[in-house]
Amino acid sequence: MHFEPFQIGSVPVGGPLPVFLLGPCALESEEFAWDMARSVKKIADSTGVPFIFKASYDKANRTSVTSFRGPGVEEGCRILGEIGKALEVPVTTDVHTAEQAEIAAEHVDLLQIPAFLCRQTDLLEAACKTGRAVNVKKGQFLAPWDTINIADKLRSFDCHSFFITERGTTFGYNNLVADMRSLYWIRKEGIPVIFDATHSVQRPGGLGGTTGGDGELAPVLARAAVATGVDGLFMETHSDPANAYSDGPNQIPLEFLEDLLVNLVAVHHAAHGA
């Protein structure tokens, strides 16, 4: 099965290149968000990749109650909306409740459903009712074919512009495994699929009070996913990962992003002849 191509703002989905969702894990500050957005857009423009800017206004499922969360939905979505308009790029963020979906939809182009909430029917319905495109993170507890039911829910709510994002499956304690077969099986069902290279290398709770990870493997898995075939790639990036407020061990250093994107585009052309 194949899906009908669609647009997210100015970005085509189902075009000659995968869509790249790029940005920092968290909105650490307004100044930081603008600096990252400008830097990533410059890199995306130079490499010619379709680009959606990503950042989270609330890290609601942090390991520890003392961990940084973010500026909140109202302030965070205002920042993202202003960035999107000024830089003329689509923006995306994650929502955790039906009310947040309504607020975020006023400012962002793509609503993301967190992995732990991927089967929450009311949240999916609320996101669909906004008329925005929807990106559902596949729960770490789901098999690839379980996403068919999520896609059926989205379509039943009259949403046909959506992705499913593969972000690894629980594999023992504090560990995830990224199964490239999952990308093939999901796409075979006519479901557009994104690969999340950042969160697939997490070690959830692996540092005790925070999540660890194997960030050096993110580019490795990204190349494998592009070679397998994906409709988009999700990669978090940071100008100083060692001092990031959230998920630092897994974010790609901004200084390496341009070379990685060039490499991924080359892999795509080599593997798919497009």
PDB file of C-alpha atoms in Angstrom:
ATOM      1  CA  MET A   1       0.000   0.000   0.000  1.00  0.00           C
ATOM      2  CA  HIS A   2       1.022   3.621  -0.573  1.00  0.00           C
ATOM      3  CA  PHE A   3      -0.174   6.845   1.029  1.00  0.00           C
ATOM      4  CA  GLU A   4      -1.275  10.012  -0.678  1.00  0.00           C
ATOM      5  CA  PRO A   5       1.445  12.690  -0.473  1.00  0.00           C
ATOM      6  CA  PHE A   6       0.548  15.720   1.633  1.00  0.00           C
ATOM      7  CA  GLN A   7       1.993  19.055   2.752  1.00  0.00           C
ATOM      8  CA  ILE A   8       2.983  20.302   6.188  1.00  0.00           C
ATOM      9  CA  GLY A   9       3.232  24.017   5.616  1.00  0.00           C
ATOM     10  CA  SER A  10       5.708  24.401   2.771  1.00  0.00           C
ATOM     11  CA  VAL A  11       7.208  20.941   3.272  1.00  0.00           C
ATOM     12  CA  PRO A  12       6.109  18.038   1.035  1.00  0.00           C
ATOM     13  CA  VAL A  13       5.626  14.612   2.590  1.00  0.00           C
ATOM     14  CA  GLY A  14       6.084  11.787   0.128  1.00  0.00           C
ATOM     15  CA  GLY A  15       8.395  13.838  -2.077  1.00  0.00           C
ATOM     16  CA  PRO A  16      11.829  12.981  -3.459  1.00  0.00           C
ATOM     17  CA  LEU A  17      13.528  13.291  -0.044  1.00  0.00           C
ATOM     18  CA  PRO A  18      12.514  12.280   3.463  1.00  0.00           C
ATOM     19  CA  VAL A  19      11.300  15.077   5.739  1.00  0.00           C
ATOM     20  CA  PHE A  20      13.741  16.039   8.499  1.00  0.00           C
ATOM     21  CA  LEU A  21      12.379  16.977  11.935  1.00  0.00           C
ATOM     22  CA  LEU A  22      15.265  18.786  13.592  1.00  0.00           C
ATOM     23  CA  GLY A  23      15.745  20.851  16.726  1.00  0.00           C
ATOM     24  CA  PRO A  24      16.616  20.679  20.411  1.00  0.00           C
ATOM     25  CA  CYS A  25      14.881  18.432  22.889  1.00  0.00           C
ATOM     26  CA  ALA A  26      13.565  21.276  25.048  1.00  0.00           C
ATOM     27  CA  LEU A  27      12.804  24.979  24.834  1.00  0.00           C
ATOM     28  CA  GLU A  28      15.488  25.914  27.326  1.00  0.00           C
ATOM     29  CA  SER A  29      14.898  29.642  26.807  1.00  0.00           C
ATOM     30  CA  GLU A  30      13.457  31.909  24.124  1.00  0.00           C
ATOM     31  CA  GLU A  31      16.899  33.122  23.072  1.00  0.00           C
ATOM     32  CA  PHE A  32      18.190  29.547  22.862  1.00  0.00           C
ATOM     33  CA  ALA A  33      15.202  28.478  20.735  1.00  0.00           C
ATOM     34  CA  TRP A  34      15.760  31.298  18.239  1.00  0.00           C
ATOM     35  CA  ASP A  35      19.507  30.623  18.032  1.00  0.00           C
ATOM     36  CA  MET A  36      18.919  26.924  17.395  1.00  0.00           C
ATOM     37  CA  ALA A  37      16.143  27.529  14.858  1.00  0.00           C
ATOM     38  CA  ARG A  38      18.233  29.984  12.847  1.00  0.00           C
ATOM     39  CA  SER A  39      21.263  27.687  12.930  1.00  0.00           C
ATOM     40  CA  VAL A  40      19.357  24.570  11.918  1.00  0.00           C
ATOM     41  CA  LYS A  41      17.478  26.396   9.149  1.00  0.00           C
ATOM     42  CA  LYS A  42      20.768  27.642   7.709  1.00  0.00           C
ATOM     43  CA  ILE A  43      22.086  24.078   7.662  1.00  0.00           C
ATOM     44  CA  ALA A  44      18.862  22.684   6.173  1.00  0.00           C
ATOM     45  CA  ASP A  45      18.903  25.331   3.457  1.00  0.00           C
ATOM     46  CA  SER A  46      22.527  24.613   2.581  1.00  0.00           C
ATOM     47  CA  THR A  47      21.915  20.873   2.313  1.00  0.00           C
ATOM     48  CA  GLY A  48      18.546  21.180   0.568  1.00  0.00           C
ATOM     49  CA  VAL A  49      16.594  18.962   2.963  1.00  0.00           C
ATOM     50  CA  PRO A  50      12.877  19.500   3.721  1.00  0.00           C
ATOM     51  CA  PHE A  51      12.909  20.779   7.305  1.00  0.00           C
ATOM     52  CA  ILE A  52      10.467  21.059  10.217  1.00  0.00           C
ATOM     53  CA  PHE A  53      11.714  22.710  13.411  1.00  0.00           C
ATOM     54  CA  LYS A  54      11.070  20.720  16.592  1.00  0.00           C
ATOM     55  CA  ALA A  55      11.235  21.595  20.290  1.00  0.00           C
ATOM     56  CA  SER A  56       9.232  20.689  23.409  1.00  0.00           C
ATOM     57  CA  TYR A  57       7.571  23.212  25.724  1.00  0.00           C
ATOM     58  CA  ASP A  58       7.012  20.635  28.492  1.00  0.00           C
ATOM     59  CA  LYS A  59       9.039  17.506  29.168  1.00  0.00           C
ATOM     60  CA  ALA A  60       6.168  15.930  31.056  1.00  0.00           C
ATOM     61  CA  ASN A  61       7.602  12.426  31.443  1.00  0.00           C
ATOM     62  CA  ARG A  62      11.071  13.167  32.823  1.00  0.00           C
ATOM     63  CA  THR A  63      12.651  10.456  34.966  1.00  0.00           C
ATOM     64  CA  SER A  64      12.938  12.651  38.067  1.00  0.00           C
ATOM     65  CA  VAL A  65      10.454  15.111  39.580  1.00  0.00           C
ATOM     66  CA  THR A  66      13.316  17.614  39.909  1.00  0.00           C
ATOM     67  CA  SER A  67      14.223  17.566  36.198  1.00  0.00           C
ATOM     68  CA  PHE A  68      13.749  20.604  33.947  1.00  0.00           C
ATOM     69  CA  ARG A  69      10.407  20.613  32.120  1.00  0.00           C
ATOM     70  CA  GLY A  70      10.117  23.801  30.076  1.00  0.00           C
ATOM     71  CA  PRO A  71       8.162  27.077  29.748  1.00  0.00           C
ATOM     72  CA  GLY A  72       4.711  25.495  29.455  1.00  0.00           C
ATOM     73  CA  VAL A  73       2.187  25.257  26.649  1.00  0.00           C
ATOM     74  CA  GLU A  74       1.133  28.903  26.294  1.00  0.00           C
ATOM     75  CA  GLU A  75       4.611  30.435  26.342  1.00  0.00           C
ATOM     76  CA  GLY A  76       6.268  27.569  24.474  1.00  0.00           C
ATOM     77  CA  CYS A  77       3.777  27.534  21.631  1.00  0.00           C
ATOM     78  CA  ARG A  78       3.975  31.315  21.310  1.00  0.00           C
ATOM     79  CA  ILE A  79       7.747  31.026  20.852  1.00  0.00           C
ATOM     80  CA  LEU A  80       7.412  28.218  18.318  1.00  0.00           C
ATOM     81  CA  GLY A  81       4.701  30.033  16.371  1.00  0.00           C
ATOM     82  CA  GLU A  82       6.782  33.203  16.135  1.00  0.00           C
ATOM     83  CA  ILE A  83       9.825  31.220  15.003  1.00  0.00           C
ATOM     84  CA  GLY A  84       7.790  29.466  12.332  1.00  0.00           C
ATOM     85  CA  LYS A  85       6.379  32.701  10.939  1.00  0.00           C
ATOM     86  CA  ALA A  86       9.633  34.650  11.021  1.00  0.00           C
ATOM     87  CA  LEU A  87      11.794  31.909   9.508  1.00  0.00           C
ATOM     88  CA  GLU A  88       9.040  30.574   7.237  1.00  0.00           C
ATOM     89  CA  VAL A  89       9.458  26.988   8.404  1.00  0.00           C
ATOM     90  CA  PRO A  90       6.849  24.536   9.728  1.00  0.00           C
ATOM     91  CA  VAL A  91       7.158  23.828  13.449  1.00  0.00           C
ATOM     92  CA  THR A  92       6.175  20.895  15.631  1.00  0.00           C
ATOM     93  CA  THR A  93       5.883  20.065  19.309  1.00  0.00           C
ATOM     94  CA  ASP A  94       4.390  17.340  21.506  1.00  0.00           C
ATOM     95  CA  VAL A  95       1.032  17.610  23.248  1.00  0.00           C
ATOM     96  CA  HIS A  96      -0.093  15.635  26.288  1.00  0.00           C
ATOM     97  CA  THR A  97      -3.775  16.513  26.702  1.00  0.00           C
ATOM     98  CA  ALA A  98      -6.743  17.391  24.509  1.00  0.00           C
ATOM     99  CA  GLU A  99      -6.617  20.950  25.826  1.00  0.00           C
ATOM    100  CA  GLN A 100      -2.942  21.287  24.878  1.00  0.00           C
ATOM    101  CA  ALA A 101      -3.724  20.040  21.376  1.00  0.00           C
ATOM    102  CA  GLU A 102      -6.182  22.900  20.879  1.00  0.00           C
ATOM    103  CA  ILE A 103      -3.723  25.497  22.182  1.00  0.00           C
ATOM    104  CA  ALA A 104      -0.750  24.175  20.206  1.00  0.00           C
ATOM    105  CA  ALA A 105      -2.725  23.946  16.968  1.00  0.00           C
ATOM    106  CA  GLU A 106      -3.051  27.722  16.953  1.00  0.00           C
ATOM    107  CA  HIS A 107       0.727  28.022  16.604  1.00  0.00           C
ATOM    108  CA  VAL A 108       2.290  24.844  15.167  1.00  0.00           C
ATOM    109  CA  ASP A 109       1.892  22.886  11.953  1.00  0.00           C
ATOM    110  CA  LEU A 110       2.404  19.327  13.197  1.00  0.00           C
ATOM    111  CA  LEU A 111       1.167  17.911  16.505  1.00  0.00           C
ATOM    112  CA  GLN A 112       3.234  15.136  18.075  1.00  0.00           C
ATOM    113  CA  ILE A 113       1.688  12.473  20.319  1.00  0.00           C
ATOM    114  CA  PRO A 114       4.208  11.091  22.868  1.00  0.00           C
ATOM    115  CA  ALA A 115       4.984   7.375  22.803  1.00  0.00           C
ATOM    116  CA  PHE A 116       3.443   6.664  26.202  1.00  0.00           C
ATOM    117  CA  LEU A 117       0.173   8.264  25.010  1.00  0.00           C
ATOM    118  CA  CYS A 118       0.014   6.729  21.533  1.00  0.00           C
ATOM    119  CA  ARG A 119      -3.129   4.692  22.271  1.00  0.00           C
ATOM    120  CA  GLN A 120      -5.027   7.461  24.088  1.00  0.00           C
ATOM    121  CA  THR A 121      -8.090   7.706  21.874  1.00  0.00           C
ATOM    122  CA  ASP A 122      -9.355  11.015  23.270  1.00  0.00           C
ATOM    123  CA  LEU A 123      -5.981  12.661  22.693  1.00  0.00           C
ATOM    124  CA  LEU A 124      -5.738  11.302  19.154  1.00  0.00           C
ATOM    125  CA  GLU A 125      -9.251  12.536  18.405  1.00  0.00           C
ATOM    126  CA  ALA A 126      -8.519  15.987  19.805  1.00  0.00           C
ATOM    127  CA  ALA A 127      -5.357  16.284  17.715  1.00  0.00           C
ATOM    128  CA  CYS A 128      -7.198  15.209  14.576  1.00  0.00           C
ATOM    129  CA  LYS A 129     -10.032  17.672  15.186  1.00  0.00           C
ATOM    130  CA  THR A 130      -7.593  20.586  15.048  1.00  0.00           C
ATOM    131  CA  GLY A 131      -7.032  19.930  11.349  1.00  0.00           C
ATOM    132  CA  ARG A 132      -3.277  19.828  11.842  1.00  0.00           C
ATOM    133  CA  ALA A 133      -1.043  17.010  10.663  1.00  0.00           C
ATOM    134  CA  VAL A 134      -0.316  14.471  13.409  1.00  0.00           C
ATOM    135  CA  ASN A 135       2.833  12.547  14.283  1.00  0.00           C
ATOM    136  CA  VAL A 136       2.297   9.625  16.665  1.00  0.00           C
ATOM    137  CA  LYS A 137       5.346   8.187  18.401  1.00  0.00           C
ATOM    138  CA  LYS A 138       5.081   4.378  18.492  1.00  0.00           C
ATOM    139  CA  GLY A 139       5.058   3.191  22.097  1.00  0.00           C
ATOM    140  CA  GLN A 140       8.132   1.290  23.257  1.00  0.00           C
ATOM    141  CA  PHE A 141       5.710  -1.465  24.260  1.00  0.00           C
ATOM    142  CA  LEU A 142       4.121  -1.943  20.811  1.00  0.00           C
ATOM    143  CA  ALA A 143       4.884  -4.291  17.954  1.00  0.00           C
ATOM    144  CA  PRO A 144       5.080  -2.643  14.518  1.00  0.00           C
ATOM    145  CA  TRP A 145       1.763  -4.144  13.395  1.00  0.00           C
ATOM    146  CA  ASP A 146       0.012  -2.679  16.442  1.00  0.00           C
ATOM    147  CA  THR A 147       0.347   0.724  14.777  1.00  0.00           C
ATOM    148  CA  ILE A 148      -2.307  -0.318  12.259  1.00  0.00           C
ATOM    149  CA  ASN A 149      -4.903   0.241  14.977  1.00  0.00           C
ATOM    150  CA  ILE A 150      -3.513   3.719  15.670  1.00  0.00           C
ATOM    151  CA  ALA A 151      -3.683   4.576  11.971  1.00  0.00           C
ATOM    152  CA  ASP A 152      -7.269   3.312  11.847  1.00  0.00           C
ATOM    153  CA  LYS A 153      -8.173   5.604  14.748  1.00  0.00           C
ATOM    154  CA  LEU A 154      -6.636   8.614  13.002  1.00  0.00           C
ATOM    155  CA  ARG A 155      -8.437   7.883   9.753  1.00  0.00           C
ATOM    156  CA  SER A 156     -11.723   7.351  11.602  1.00  0.00           C
ATOM    157  CA  PHE A 157     -11.310  10.889  12.966  1.00  0.00           C
ATOM    158  CA  ASP A 158     -10.842  12.124   9.377  1.00  0.00           C
ATOM    159  CA  CYS A 159      -7.112  12.719   9.690  1.00  0.00           C
ATOM    160  CA  HIS A 160      -5.176  11.545   6.645  1.00  0.00           C
ATOM    161  CA  SER A 161      -2.037  13.661   7.088  1.00  0.00           C
ATOM    162  CA  PHE A 162      -0.123  11.701   9.687  1.00  0.00           C
ATOM    163  CA  PHE A 163       3.048   9.779  10.485  1.00  0.00           C
ATOM    164  CA  ILE A 164       3.939   6.955  12.808  1.00  0.00           C
ATOM    165  CA  THR A 165       7.374   7.402  14.373  1.00  0.00           C
ATOM    166  CA  GLU A 166       9.525   4.403  15.255  1.00  0.00           C
ATOM    167  CA  ARG A 167      11.631   5.189  18.345  1.00  0.00           C
ATOM    168  CA  GLY A 168      12.782   1.789  19.550  1.00  0.00           C
ATOM    169  CA  THR A 169      11.253  -1.069  21.497  1.00  0.00           C
ATOM    170  CA  THR A 170      11.872  -1.962  25.145  1.00  0.00           C
ATOM    171  CA  PHE A 171      14.584  -4.607  25.320  1.00  0.00           C
ATOM    172  CA  GLY A 172      15.287  -5.583  28.882  1.00  0.00           C
ATOM    173  CA  TYR A 173      15.881  -3.057  31.643  1.00  0.00           C
ATOM    174  CA  ASN A 174      17.011   0.496  30.713  1.00  0.00           C
ATOM    175  CA  ASN A 175      17.541  -0.423  27.089  1.00  0.00           C
ATOM    176  CA  LEU A 176      15.885  -0.052  23.695  1.00  0.00           C
ATOM    177  CA  VAL A 177      16.447  -1.793  20.384  1.00  0.00           C
ATOM    178  CA  ALA A 178      15.736  -0.290  16.968  1.00  0.00           C
ATOM    179  CA  ASP A 179      14.451  -2.972  14.614  1.00  0.00           C
ATOM    180  CA  MET A 180      14.758  -1.827  11.004  1.00  0.00           C
ATOM    181  CA  ARG A 181      12.168  -4.426  10.009  1.00  0.00           C
ATOM    182  CA  SER A 182       9.624  -2.274  11.815  1.00  0.00           C
ATOM    183  CA  LEU A 183      10.069   0.505   9.246  1.00  0.00           C
ATOM    184  CA  TYR A 184       9.360  -1.899   6.390  1.00  0.00           C
ATOM    185  CA  TRP A 185       6.333  -3.483   8.060  1.00  0.00           C
ATOM    186  CA  ILE A 186       4.714  -0.162   8.961  1.00  0.00           C
ATOM    187  CA  ARG A 187       5.252   1.336   5.498  1.00  0.00           C
ATOM    188  CA  LYS A 188       3.945  -1.861   3.902  1.00  0.00           C
ATOM    189  CA  GLU A 189       0.573  -1.035   5.486  1.00  0.00           C
ATOM    190  CA  GLY A 190       0.482   2.320   3.681  1.00  0.00           C
ATOM    191  CA  ILE A 191       1.436   4.244   6.814  1.00  0.00           C
ATOM    192  CA  PRO A 192       4.036   7.026   6.465  1.00  0.00           C
ATOM    193  CA  VAL A 193       6.876   6.336   8.883  1.00  0.00           C
ATOM    194  CA  ILE A 194       9.498   8.482  10.578  1.00  0.00           C
ATOM    195  CA  PHE A 195      12.571   7.116  12.280  1.00  0.00           C
ATOM    196  CA  ASP A 196      13.584   8.793  15.531  1.00  0.00           C
ATOM    197  CA  ALA A 197      17.346   8.401  15.647  1.00  0.00           C
ATOM    198  CA  THR A 198      17.667  10.300  18.922  1.00  0.00           C
ATOM    199  CA  HIS A 199      15.295   8.433  21.203  1.00  0.00           C
ATOM    200  CA  SER A 200      16.086   5.039  19.696  1.00  0.00           C
ATOM    201  CA  VAL A 201      19.512   5.214  21.336  1.00  0.00           C
ATOM    202  CA  GLN A 202      18.172   6.166  24.777  1.00  0.00           C
ATOM    203  CA  ARG A 203      18.766   4.140  27.906  1.00  0.00           C
ATOM    204  CA  PRO A 204      15.586   5.137  29.775  1.00  0.00           C
ATOM    205  CA  GLY A 205      16.381   5.925  33.408  1.00  0.00           C
ATOM    206  CA  GLY A 206      19.835   4.544  32.748  1.00  0.00           C
ATOM    207  CA  LEU A 207      21.608   7.190  34.838  1.00  0.00           C
ATOM    208  CA  GLY A 208      19.392   6.691  37.859  1.00  0.00           C
ATOM    209  CA  GLY A 209      17.709  10.082  38.081  1.00  0.00           C
ATOM    210  CA  THR A 210      18.021  10.829  34.363  1.00  0.00           C
ATOM    211  CA  THR A 211      17.954   9.020  31.040  1.00  0.00           C
ATOM    212  CA  GLY A 212      21.246   8.030  29.464  1.00  0.00           C
ATOM    213  CA  GLY A 213      22.005   6.893  25.979  1.00  0.00           C
ATOM    214  CA  ASP A 214      24.459   6.041  23.242  1.00  0.00           C
ATOM    215  CA  GLY A 215      24.406   9.267  21.241  1.00  0.00           C
ATOM    216  CA  GLU A 216      27.295   8.223  19.012  1.00  0.00           C
ATOM    217  CA  LEU A 217      25.007   5.543  17.568  1.00  0.00           C
ATOM    218  CA  ALA A 218      22.298   7.993  16.432  1.00  0.00           C
ATOM    219  CA  PRO A 219      23.988   8.727  13.076  1.00  0.00           C
ATOM    220  CA  VAL A 220      24.611   5.005  12.594  1.00  0.00           C
ATOM    221  CA  LEU A 221      20.949   4.128  13.042  1.00  0.00           C
ATOM    222  CA  ALA A 222      19.891   7.133  10.963  1.00  0.00           C
ATOM    223  CA  ARG A 223      21.907   5.857   8.015  1.00  0.00           C
ATOM    224  CA  ALA A 224      20.439   2.384   8.395  1.00  0.00           C
ATOM    225  CA  ALA A 225      16.896   3.778   8.527  1.00  0.00           C
ATOM    226  CA  VAL A 226      17.359   5.919   5.423  1.00  0.00           C
ATOM    227  CA  ALA A 227      18.780   2.933   3.562  1.00  0.00           C
ATOM    228  CA  THR A 228      15.818   0.806   4.663  1.00  0.00           C
ATOM    229  CA  GLY A 229      13.354   3.468   3.539  1.00  0.00           C
ATOM    230  CA  VAL A 230      11.575   6.137   5.594  1.00  0.00           C
ATOM    231  CA  ASP A 231       9.335   9.116   4.911  1.00  0.00           C
ATOM    232  CA  GLY A 232      11.019  11.250   7.536  1.00  0.00           C
ATOM    233  CA  LEU A 233      13.832  11.370  10.035  1.00  0.00           C
ATOM    234  CA  PHE A 234      13.597  12.829  13.562  1.00  0.00           C
ATOM    235  CA  MET A 235      16.873  13.966  15.101  1.00  0.00           C
ATOM    236  CA  GLU A 236      17.362  16.211  18.084  1.00  0.00           C
ATOM    237  CA  THR A 237      20.383  18.482  17.946  1.00  0.00           C
ATOM    238  CA  HIS A 238      21.985  20.873  20.414  1.00  0.00           C
ATOM    239  CA  SER A 239      24.770  23.436  20.310  1.00  0.00           C
ATOM    240  CA  ASP A 240      26.180  22.089  23.598  1.00  0.00           C
ATOM    241  CA  PRO A 241      24.786  18.597  24.352  1.00  0.00           C
ATOM    242  CA  ALA A 242      26.943  18.163  27.451  1.00  0.00           C
ATOM    243  CA  ASN A 243      25.056  21.031  29.097  1.00  0.00           C
ATOM    244  CA  ALA A 244      21.603  20.402  27.629  1.00  0.00           C
ATOM    245  CA  TYR A 245      18.712  20.647  30.086  1.00  0.00           C
ATOM    246  CA  SER A 246      17.180  17.430  28.742  1.00  0.00           C
ATOM    247  CA  ASP A 247      18.390  14.324  26.887  1.00  0.00           C
ATOM    248  CA  GLY A 248      21.898  15.640  26.348  1.00  0.00           C
ATOM    249  CA  PRO A 249      23.535  12.201  25.902  1.00  0.00           C
ATOM    250  CA  ASN A 250      21.427  11.495  22.804  1.00  0.00           C
ATOM    251  CA  GLN A 251      21.373  14.804  20.948  1.00  0.00           C
ATOM    252  CA  ILE A 252      23.572  15.300  17.904  1.00  0.00           C
ATOM    253  CA  PRO A 253      26.088  18.124  18.333  1.00  0.00           C
ATOM    254  CA  LEU A 254      25.041  20.998  16.069  1.00  0.00           C
ATOM    255  CA  GLU A 255      28.564  21.205  14.656  1.00  0.00           C
ATOM    256  CA  PHE A 256      28.176  17.715  13.149  1.00  0.00           C
ATOM    257  CA  LEU A 257      24.659  18.166  11.747  1.00  0.00           C
ATOM    258  CA  GLU A 258      25.492  19.493   8.281  1.00  0.00           C
ATOM    259  CA  ASP A 259      27.918  16.686   7.444  1.00  0.00           C
ATOM    260  CA  LEU A 260      25.421  14.122   8.720  1.00  0.00           C
ATOM    261  CA  LEU A 261      22.587  15.513   6.578  1.00  0.00           C
ATOM    262  CA  VAL A 262      24.800  15.477   3.485  1.00  0.00           C
ATOM    263  CA  ASN A 263      25.676  11.871   4.245  1.00  0.00           C
ATOM    264  CA  LEU A 264      22.041  10.868   4.785  1.00  0.00           C
ATOM    265  CA  VAL A 265      20.928  12.451   1.512  1.00  0.00           C
ATOM    266  CA  ALA A 266      23.703  10.544  -0.269  1.00  0.00           C
ATOM    267  CA  VAL A 267      22.572   7.286   1.364  1.00  0.00           C
ATOM    268  CA  HIS A 268      18.990   7.972   0.284  1.00  0.00           C
ATOM    269  CA  HIS A 269      20.008   8.567  -3.339  1.00  0.00           C
ATOM    270  CA  ALA A 270      22.275   5.498  -3.365  1.00  0.00           C
ATOM    271  CA  ALA A 271      19.664   3.200  -1.859  1.00  0.00           C
ATOM    272  CA  HIS A 272      16.564   4.442  -3.638  1.00  0.00           C
ATOM    273  CA  GLY A 273      17.847   6.044  -6.835  1.00  0.00           C
ATOM    274  CA  ALA A 274      15.969   9.275  -6.220  1.00  0.00           C
TER     275      ALA A 274
END
